[in-house]
Short mmCIF file of C-alpha atoms in Angstrom, two decimals:
data_model
loop_
_atom_site.label_atom_id
_atom_site.label_comp_id
_atom_site.label_asym_id
_atom_site.label_seq_id
_atom_site.Cartn_x
_atom_site.Cartn_y
_atom_site.Cartn_z
CA MET V 1 0.22 0.20 -0.22
CA LYS V 2 2.96 2.39 1.02
CA LYS V 3 4.58 1.19 -2.64
CA ILE V 4 1.33 2.46 -4.31
CA LEU V 5 1.75 5.73 -2.68
CA ILE V 6 4.27 6.10 -3.35
CA ILE V 7 4.42 6.25 -6.35
CA ILE V 8 1.16 7.73 -7.28
CA LEU V 9 2.62 10.16 -5.14
CA ALA V 10 5.41 10.69 -7.11
CA VAL V 11 3.76 10.44 -11.05
CA VAL V 12 1.30 13.98 -9.80
CA ILE V 13 4.35 15.87 -8.85
CA ILE V 14 6.63 15.05 -11.72
CA GLY V 15 3.08 15.65 -14.40
CA GLY V 16 2.21 18.69 -11.77
CA ALA V 17 6.55 19.39 -12.56
CA ALA V 18 6.31 18.62 -16.83
CA TYR V 19 3.03 20.61 -16.75
CA TYR V 20 4.59 23.86 -15.40
CA PHE V 21 7.36 23.75 -17.19
CA LEU V 22 6.04 22.58 -20.57
CA ALA V 23 2.16 24.92 -20.42
CA VAL V 24 3.24 27.76 -17.77
CA LYS V 25 7.21 28.27 -18.57
CA GLY V 26 6.85 27.53 -21.82
CA ASP V 27 9.88 28.03 -23.95
CA GLY V 28 10.46 31.56 -22.38
CA GLU V 29 8.18 33.53 -25.30
CA GLU V 30 4.89 34.31 -24.57
CA LYS V 31 1.48 33.38 -26.24
CA PRO V 32 0.01 36.41 -28.06
CA VAL V 33 -2.77 37.42 -26.70
CA GLU V 34 -6.21 36.53 -29.21
CA LEU V 35 -8.37 39.38 -29.90
CA THR V 36 -11.97 39.75 -30.57
CA ALA V 37 -12.93 42.07 -32.90
CA PHE V 38 -16.03 44.48 -32.94
CA VAL V 39 -17.61 47.45 -35.62
CA PRO V 40 -19.62 49.48 -34.31
CA GLY V 41 -21.96 49.87 -37.72
CA GLU V 42 -20.90 49.94 -40.99
CA TYR V 43 -18.78 53.67 -41.75
CA PHE V 44 -18.80 56.98 -40.25
CA VAL V 45 -19.15 60.05 -42.59
CA THR V 46 -19.28 63.28 -40.96
CA ASN V 47 -17.85 66.62 -41.12
CA VAL V 48 -14.64 68.30 -41.18
CA ALA V 49 -14.35 71.06 -39.28
CA ASP V 50 -15.27 74.04 -40.28
CA SER V 51 -15.02 73.39 -44.34
CA ASN V 52 -17.24 71.73 -46.40
CA SER V 53 -15.74 67.91 -46.27
CA LEU V 54 -16.29 65.62 -45.41
CA PHE V 55 -14.57 62.78 -43.43
CA LYS V 56 -15.35 58.95 -43.81
CA VAL V 57 -13.77 56.11 -41.29
CA THR V 58 -14.06 52.71 -40.80
CA VAL V 59 -13.44 52.01 -37.21
CA VAL V 60 -13.07 47.90 -35.47
CA LEU V 61 -12.60 47.42 -31.56
CA MET V 62 -9.72 44.75 -30.55
CA LEU V 63 -10.18 43.37 -27.56
CA ASN V 64 -8.52 41.07 -25.14
CA THR V 65 -11.78 39.31 -24.41
CA ASP V 66 -14.72 37.52 -26.15
CA LYS V 67 -16.52 38.07 -22.79
CA LEU V 68 -18.44 41.70 -23.03
CA LYS V 69 -20.08 41.06 -26.57
CA GLU V 70 -23.91 41.80 -24.87
CA LEU V 71 -22.80 44.78 -23.09
CA LEU V 72 -21.12 45.88 -26.66
CA ASP V 73 -24.25 44.92 -28.51
CA LYS V 74 -26.50 47.06 -25.87
CA ASN V 75 -24.18 50.12 -25.23
CA GLU V 76 -23.73 50.21 -29.30
CA TYR V 77 -25.45 54.18 -29.89
CA VAL V 78 -23.05 55.13 -26.28
CA ILE V 79 -19.77 53.92 -29.12
CA ARG V 80 -20.64 55.45 -31.80
CA ASP V 81 -21.52 59.50 -30.02
CA THR V 82 -17.67 59.04 -28.92
CA ILE V 83 -16.64 57.71 -32.30
CA ILE V 84 -18.94 61.05 -34.23
CA THR V 85 -18.33 63.69 -30.67
CA ARG V 86 -14.56 63.09 -31.84
CA LEU V 87 -14.51 63.00 -35.40
CA ARG V 88 -16.18 66.01 -35.75
CA LYS V 89 -13.61 67.95 -33.98
CA LEU V 90 -11.16 67.13 -36.66
CA THR V 91 -9.67 69.90 -38.73
CA GLU V 92 -8.41 69.56 -42.44
CA GLU V 93 -5.27 70.74 -40.08
CA ASP V 94 -6.08 67.39 -38.20
CA LEU V 95 -6.92 65.64 -41.19
CA LYS V 96 -3.12 66.75 -42.76
CA SER V 97 -1.34 65.59 -40.19
CA ALA V 98 1.35 62.81 -40.59
CA ASP V 99 0.38 61.24 -37.20
CA ILE V 100 -3.23 61.33 -37.07
CA GLN V 101 -4.56 58.07 -37.73
CA ASP V 102 -2.20 57.00 -34.48
CA LYS V 103 -3.05 60.01 -32.12
CA LEU V 104 -6.92 59.50 -33.88
CA ARG V 105 -6.59 55.68 -32.77
CA SER V 106 -5.22 56.36 -29.21
CA ASP V 107 -7.99 57.97 -28.07
CA LEU V 108 -10.98 56.89 -30.03
CA LYS V 109 -9.15 53.79 -27.55
CA ASP V 110 -8.17 55.54 -25.16
CA GLU V 111 -12.37 57.31 -24.80
CA ILE V 112 -15.01 54.75 -25.63
CA ASN V 113 -13.40 52.27 -22.51
CA SER V 114 -13.86 55.00 -20.37
CA VAL V 115 -16.88 55.82 -21.20
CA LEU V 116 -18.17 51.88 -21.22
CA GLY V 117 -16.18 51.62 -17.54
CA ILE V 118 -13.59 49.29 -19.24
CA ASP V 119 -10.20 48.72 -20.25
CA ASN V 120 -10.13 45.12 -22.38
CA ILE V 121 -9.67 47.45 -25.49
CA VAL V 122 -6.26 47.94 -26.92
CA LYS V 123 -6.05 48.64 -29.89
CA ILE V 124 -8.30 50.70 -33.36
CA CYS V 125 -7.83 49.67 -37.12
CA PHE V 126 -9.22 52.17 -39.42
CA SER V 127 -10.72 49.58 -42.43
CA ASP V 128 -10.94 52.60 -44.14
CA PHE V 129 -9.95 56.60 -43.88
CA VAL V 130 -10.80 58.82 -46.71
CA VAL V 131 -11.67 62.85 -46.63
CA SER V 132 -13.31 64.59 -49.50
#
């Protein structure tokens, strides 16, 4: 009986160590986080501030979890309003700057996370970005 208990204990310890080194610790490389996309409506079209130009953009929210679909669906109007409010502040000068897409990505990510009370939006992507 004692021998069987020692064998079982040894198997558990070896199995636990193998799991830790193979699954948890791995080969030292961090595994990339799987991102989930959420598109708040088809696209946005808004006037450019102080101009006769129009601005069209499709925004894709990239989240670090897939557990927020219900929250995002329920608050899609809040998300769209936040995006439209930010877009309407853009001037022609803003849209001509080289870093506008990066700045807009950062601003939208921060503003939408804030208004929803989350921090799961980790990236913003644009599938189109047109000024006419």
